Amino acid sequence: MSSTVQSLPVELLQCIFDKLSPCDRERATLVCHQWCQVLRSDHYIRRMVLTVTNRNLCSRQMLRRMRRPFRKLNIEDGCVRRALNVVFGHQMAVLRFSRLVGIVYTPGSRLLCTKTFRRRLRAAVELVRMASRRLESLSMRFLDKAMLLDVLEIESFACLRYAGLFAVSNGKDFVKLSALDFGPAHRATLARLDSLEVRDAVNMFGDVFDVIFQGATNLVQLYVSGVDMSPSALAAIHDMKKLKRIHLYIFSLLPRGVNF
């Protein structure tokens, strides 16, 4: 390679690489050490999202790709345990995904009928715990309140700024959250957030929105869709000093005749 090309500044190389497809960028990493360093920098890694499904865990090419650094992990199926074992390699997850700052775990509703779903959720909580120190955003679909409380109780969330909490019903064993469920560790996690999204079509949060909002005092953005919300919860929102953007869609507060 000519010395002229090798001497190009990083900013110019990034402008060129930005126009390439992900496949072409991968080929460019093989050209020289300098190009590889540029393409492995945070400028590109922060855009990289790894989506794990049961289908792509069967592909050798995908498995090789998964061992690269990523900033966000999106698990679409109930394959967390396989992802931990096959992709991350036991406790090596923290090392291989040292730049991971976002996790999305939203399995489809068809998995709710399976007997192994609770075990899969526990594996998801384990994954969050392993990556918690660097996580900046976390979105999870919860089957019951125990899983939600286990995640919010993790004390090593040092960088968490966004949480998406999505409640789904598990049928006859469904139990609503109560104010007594929230301890100091849960409130500390809520206090770190500047953005919170709650989707609660099953009214799991109906009795504790006030507790959550009183703990999440640093919120700048709030999005809530749910069945019910008490006047004390609305008052807690009113008392938020930093809140700049809010979206509330609460069934009990809608005019009659409007569908949820």
Short mmCIF file of C-alpha atoms in Angstrom, two decimals:
data_model
loop_
_atom_site.label_atom_id
_atom_site.label_comp_id
_atom_site.label_asym_id
_atom_site.label_seq_id
_atom_site.Cartn_x
_atom_site.Cartn_y
_atom_site.Cartn_z
CA MET A 1 0.00 0.00 0.00
CA SER A 2 1.34 3.47 -0.83
CA SER A 3 2.59 5.70 1.97
CA THR A 4 0.07 8.36 0.88
CA VAL A 5 -2.89 6.11 1.70
CA GLN A 6 -1.30 4.99 4.97
CA SER A 7 -0.79 8.60 6.03
CA LEU A 8 -4.45 9.60 5.66
CA PRO A 9 -5.87 11.05 8.90
CA VAL A 10 -8.35 8.98 10.90
CA GLU A 11 -11.15 11.51 10.34
CA LEU A 12 -10.84 11.17 6.56
CA LEU A 13 -10.71 7.38 6.74
CA GLN A 14 -13.90 7.40 8.80
CA CYS A 15 -15.65 9.54 6.19
CA ILE A 16 -14.68 6.97 3.56
CA PHE A 17 -15.55 3.91 5.66
CA ASP A 18 -18.92 5.42 6.63
CA LYS A 19 -20.02 5.00 3.02
CA LEU A 20 -19.14 1.30 2.92
CA SER A 21 -21.51 -1.54 3.67
CA PRO A 22 -20.83 -3.64 6.81
CA CYS A 23 -19.54 -6.43 4.57
CA ASP A 24 -17.10 -4.11 2.78
CA ARG A 25 -15.92 -2.68 6.10
CA GLU A 26 -15.11 -6.20 7.24
CA ARG A 27 -12.97 -6.74 4.14
CA ALA A 28 -11.25 -3.40 4.73
CA THR A 29 -10.05 -4.55 8.16
CA LEU A 30 -7.78 -7.05 6.37
CA VAL A 31 -5.99 -4.39 4.30
CA CYS A 32 -3.66 -3.07 6.99
CA HIS A 33 -3.31 -2.65 10.73
CA GLN A 34 -4.25 1.05 10.64
CA TRP A 35 -7.55 0.39 8.85
CA CYS A 36 -8.33 -2.44 11.22
CA GLN A 37 -7.77 -0.16 14.22
CA VAL A 38 -10.07 2.51 12.78
CA LEU A 39 -12.83 0.01 11.99
CA ARG A 40 -12.58 -1.57 15.44
CA SER A 41 -12.85 1.78 17.23
CA ASP A 42 -15.88 2.94 19.22
CA HIS A 43 -16.95 5.08 16.24
CA TYR A 44 -18.17 1.87 14.58
CA ILE A 45 -18.62 -0.51 17.49
CA ARG A 46 -21.22 1.74 19.13
CA ARG A 47 -23.40 1.27 16.03
CA MET A 48 -23.11 -2.50 16.07
CA VAL A 49 -26.10 -4.44 17.34
CA LEU A 50 -25.95 -8.20 17.78
CA THR A 51 -29.32 -9.91 17.36
CA VAL A 52 -29.44 -13.44 18.78
CA THR A 53 -32.22 -15.84 17.79
CA ASN A 54 -32.59 -19.60 17.85
CA ARG A 55 -32.08 -19.58 14.09
CA ASN A 56 -28.74 -17.81 13.91
CA LEU A 57 -27.26 -19.80 16.80
CA CYS A 58 -27.11 -22.70 14.33
CA SER A 59 -24.87 -20.86 11.85
CA ARG A 60 -21.07 -21.11 12.19
CA GLN A 61 -20.64 -17.80 10.40
CA MET A 62 -23.00 -16.09 12.85
CA LEU A 63 -21.22 -17.66 15.82
CA ARG A 64 -17.88 -16.29 14.59
CA ARG A 65 -19.48 -12.88 14.14
CA MET A 66 -20.92 -12.95 17.65
CA ARG A 67 -17.44 -13.19 19.17
CA ARG A 68 -16.62 -9.66 18.04
CA PRO A 69 -17.17 -6.67 20.31
CA PHE A 70 -20.68 -5.19 20.28
CA ARG A 71 -22.33 -2.30 22.05
CA LYS A 72 -25.88 -3.62 22.08
CA LEU A 73 -27.30 -7.13 22.40
CA ASN A 74 -30.82 -7.93 21.20
CA ILE A 75 -32.21 -11.36 22.20
CA GLU A 76 -35.44 -12.02 20.34
CA ASP A 77 -36.17 -15.62 21.32
CA GLY A 78 -35.91 -17.67 24.50
CA CYS A 79 -32.36 -18.75 23.73
CA VAL A 80 -30.47 -16.93 26.48
CA ARG A 81 -29.00 -20.07 28.02
CA ARG A 82 -27.70 -21.24 24.64
CA ALA A 83 -26.32 -17.77 24.00
CA LEU A 84 -24.46 -17.85 27.31
CA ASN A 85 -23.02 -21.30 26.66
CA VAL A 86 -22.37 -21.20 22.90
CA VAL A 87 -21.58 -17.55 22.21
CA PHE A 88 -20.25 -16.08 25.42
CA GLY A 89 -18.44 -19.14 26.75
CA HIS A 90 -19.34 -19.33 30.44
CA GLN A 91 -17.89 -16.43 32.46
CA MET A 92 -15.97 -15.05 29.45
CA ALA A 93 -19.02 -12.94 28.59
CA VAL A 94 -17.69 -9.95 30.50
CA LEU A 95 -14.36 -10.13 28.66
CA ARG A 96 -15.70 -10.72 25.17
CA PHE A 97 -18.46 -8.16 25.57
CA SER A 98 -16.50 -5.60 27.56
CA ARG A 99 -17.91 -2.80 25.40
CA LEU A 100 -21.53 -3.93 25.67
CA VAL A 101 -23.71 -1.03 26.85
CA GLY A 102 -27.21 -2.14 25.85
CA ILE A 103 -29.35 -5.27 26.20
CA VAL A 104 -32.83 -5.90 24.79
CA TYR A 105 -34.65 -9.07 25.85
CA THR A 106 -38.18 -9.22 24.44
CA PRO A 107 -39.16 -12.82 23.63
CA GLY A 108 -42.38 -13.33 21.70
CA SER A 109 -45.65 -14.09 23.46
CA ARG A 110 -45.69 -17.62 22.00
CA LEU A 111 -42.96 -18.54 24.48
CA LEU A 112 -45.17 -17.73 27.45
CA CYS A 113 -46.91 -21.10 27.16
CA THR A 114 -43.71 -23.14 27.38
CA LYS A 115 -42.62 -24.84 30.59
CA THR A 116 -39.03 -23.69 30.17
CA PHE A 117 -39.83 -19.99 29.95
CA ARG A 118 -39.08 -19.26 33.62
CA ARG A 119 -35.66 -20.87 33.28
CA ARG A 120 -34.96 -18.75 30.22
CA LEU A 121 -35.91 -15.60 32.09
CA ARG A 122 -33.53 -16.55 34.91
CA ALA A 123 -30.76 -16.92 32.31
CA ALA A 124 -31.61 -13.45 31.00
CA VAL A 125 -31.30 -12.01 34.50
CA GLU A 126 -27.93 -13.77 34.84
CA LEU A 127 -26.75 -12.17 31.60
CA VAL A 128 -27.85 -8.70 32.76
CA ARG A 129 -26.04 -9.22 36.06
CA MET A 130 -22.81 -10.18 34.27
CA ALA A 131 -22.89 -7.10 32.03
CA SER A 132 -24.48 -4.70 34.53
CA ARG A 133 -21.44 -2.58 35.38
CA ARG A 134 -21.21 -1.05 31.89
CA LEU A 135 -24.84 -1.17 30.78
CA GLU A 136 -26.34 2.16 29.77
CA SER A 137 -29.69 0.87 28.46
CA LEU A 138 -31.80 -2.17 29.32
CA SER A 139 -35.13 -3.33 27.89
CA MET A 140 -36.77 -6.49 29.21
CA ARG A 141 -40.12 -8.25 29.02
CA PHE A 142 -41.10 -9.67 32.41
CA LEU A 143 -43.33 -12.65 33.07
CA ASP A 144 -43.75 -12.01 36.79
CA LYS A 145 -42.73 -9.51 39.42
CA ALA A 146 -39.95 -11.69 40.85
CA MET A 147 -37.89 -11.36 37.68
CA LEU A 148 -38.43 -7.61 37.55
CA LEU A 149 -37.39 -7.16 41.17
CA ASP A 150 -34.31 -9.38 40.70
CA VAL A 151 -33.10 -7.09 37.91
CA LEU A 152 -33.87 -3.79 39.65
CA GLU A 153 -32.09 -5.08 42.76
CA ILE A 154 -28.75 -5.48 40.95
CA GLU A 155 -26.42 -3.07 42.73
CA SER A 156 -23.67 -2.89 40.09
CA PHE A 157 -25.58 -0.67 37.64
CA ALA A 158 -23.04 2.15 37.52
CA CYS A 159 -23.91 3.59 34.10
CA LEU A 160 -27.57 2.64 33.55
CA ARG A 161 -29.56 5.58 32.18
CA TYR A 162 -32.49 3.99 30.30
CA ALA A 163 -34.78 1.17 31.40
CA GLY A 164 -37.65 -0.32 29.41
CA LEU A 165 -39.93 -2.48 31.58
CA PHE A 166 -42.56 -4.48 29.69
CA ALA A 167 -45.03 -6.56 31.74
CA VAL A 168 -46.81 -9.63 30.39
CA SER A 169 -49.19 -11.98 32.20
CA ASN A 170 -48.30 -15.55 33.09
CA GLY A 171 -51.94 -16.51 33.69
CA LYS A 172 -53.18 -17.90 37.00
CA ASP A 173 -49.94 -17.17 38.94
CA PHE A 174 -49.92 -13.47 38.03
CA VAL A 175 -49.24 -11.22 41.04
CA LYS A 176 -49.23 -7.42 41.04
CA LEU A 177 -46.40 -5.37 42.46
CA SER A 178 -46.84 -3.75 45.86
CA ALA A 179 -45.02 -0.92 47.59
CA LEU A 180 -43.45 -3.38 50.05
CA ASP A 181 -41.60 -5.07 47.16
CA PHE A 182 -39.29 -2.08 46.69
CA GLY A 183 -36.24 -1.78 48.91
CA PRO A 184 -33.20 0.55 48.93
CA ALA A 185 -31.45 -1.31 46.07
CA HIS A 186 -34.49 -1.03 43.78
CA ARG A 187 -34.85 2.68 44.54
CA ALA A 188 -31.12 3.26 43.93
CA THR A 189 -31.44 1.74 40.44
CA LEU A 190 -34.46 3.93 39.67
CA ALA A 191 -32.60 7.03 40.88
CA ARG A 192 -29.84 6.45 38.29
CA LEU A 193 -32.23 6.64 35.34
CA ASP A 194 -32.81 9.68 33.18
CA SER A 195 -35.19 7.83 30.84
CA LEU A 196 -37.88 5.29 31.79
CA GLU A 197 -40.38 3.40 29.65
CA VAL A 198 -43.10 1.19 31.18
CA ARG A 199 -45.58 -0.83 29.12
CA ASP A 200 -48.11 -2.42 31.43
CA ALA A 201 -51.11 -3.89 29.62
CA VAL A 202 -51.73 -6.34 32.51
CA ASN A 203 -51.74 -3.75 35.34
CA MET A 204 -48.72 -5.21 37.15
CA PHE A 205 -47.52 -1.67 38.02
CA GLY A 206 -50.90 -0.10 38.82
CA ASP A 207 -50.35 0.08 42.60
CA VAL A 208 -46.69 1.11 42.54
CA PHE A 209 -46.37 3.82 39.90
CA ASP A 210 -46.15 6.36 42.71
CA VAL A 211 -43.32 4.40 44.39
CA ILE A 212 -41.43 4.14 41.09
CA PHE A 213 -41.83 7.82 40.23
CA GLN A 214 -40.84 8.92 43.74
CA GLY A 215 -37.64 6.89 43.36
CA ALA A 216 -36.85 7.96 39.79
CA THR A 217 -36.24 11.59 40.68
CA ASN A 218 -33.71 12.27 37.91
CA LEU A 219 -35.93 11.39 34.95
CA VAL A 220 -35.72 13.60 31.88
CA GLN A 221 -37.98 11.41 29.74
CA LEU A 222 -40.94 9.26 30.81
CA TYR A 223 -43.13 6.99 28.67
CA VAL A 224 -45.91 4.98 30.32
CA SER A 225 -48.76 2.96 28.88
CA GLY A 226 -50.89 1.09 31.39
CA VAL A 227 -54.28 0.24 32.81
CA ASP A 228 -54.46 2.33 35.97
CA MET A 229 -52.56 5.10 37.76
CA SER A 230 -53.33 6.68 41.12
CA PRO A 231 -53.54 10.43 41.87
CA SER A 232 -50.40 10.08 44.03
CA ALA A 233 -48.50 8.77 41.00
CA LEU A 234 -49.61 11.77 38.95
CA ALA A 235 -48.51 14.03 41.80
CA ALA A 236 -45.09 12.34 41.84
CA ILE A 237 -44.73 13.07 38.12
CA HIS A 238 -45.66 16.69 38.76
CA ASP A 239 -42.88 16.93 41.36
CA MET A 240 -40.15 15.76 38.95
CA LYS A 241 -37.84 18.75 38.54
CA LYS A 242 -35.80 17.52 35.56
CA LEU A 243 -38.60 16.03 33.43
CA LYS A 244 -38.67 17.47 29.90
CA ARG A 245 -40.62 14.90 27.90
CA ILE A 246 -43.58 12.80 29.01
CA HIS A 247 -46.03 10.42 27.34
CA LEU A 248 -48.85 8.92 29.43
CA TYR A 249 -51.42 6.53 28.00
CA ILE A 250 -53.44 5.20 30.93
CA PHE A 251 -56.71 3.39 30.25
CA SER A 252 -58.48 4.57 33.42
CA LEU A 253 -57.68 8.20 32.57
CA LEU A 254 -58.99 8.03 29.00
CA PRO A 255 -62.40 9.43 28.04
CA ARG A 256 -65.09 6.77 27.88
CA GLY A 257 -65.41 5.07 24.53
CA VAL A 258 -61.68 5.20 23.76
CA ASN A 259 -60.14 1.75 23.30
CA PHE A 260 -56.88 0.80 24.99
#
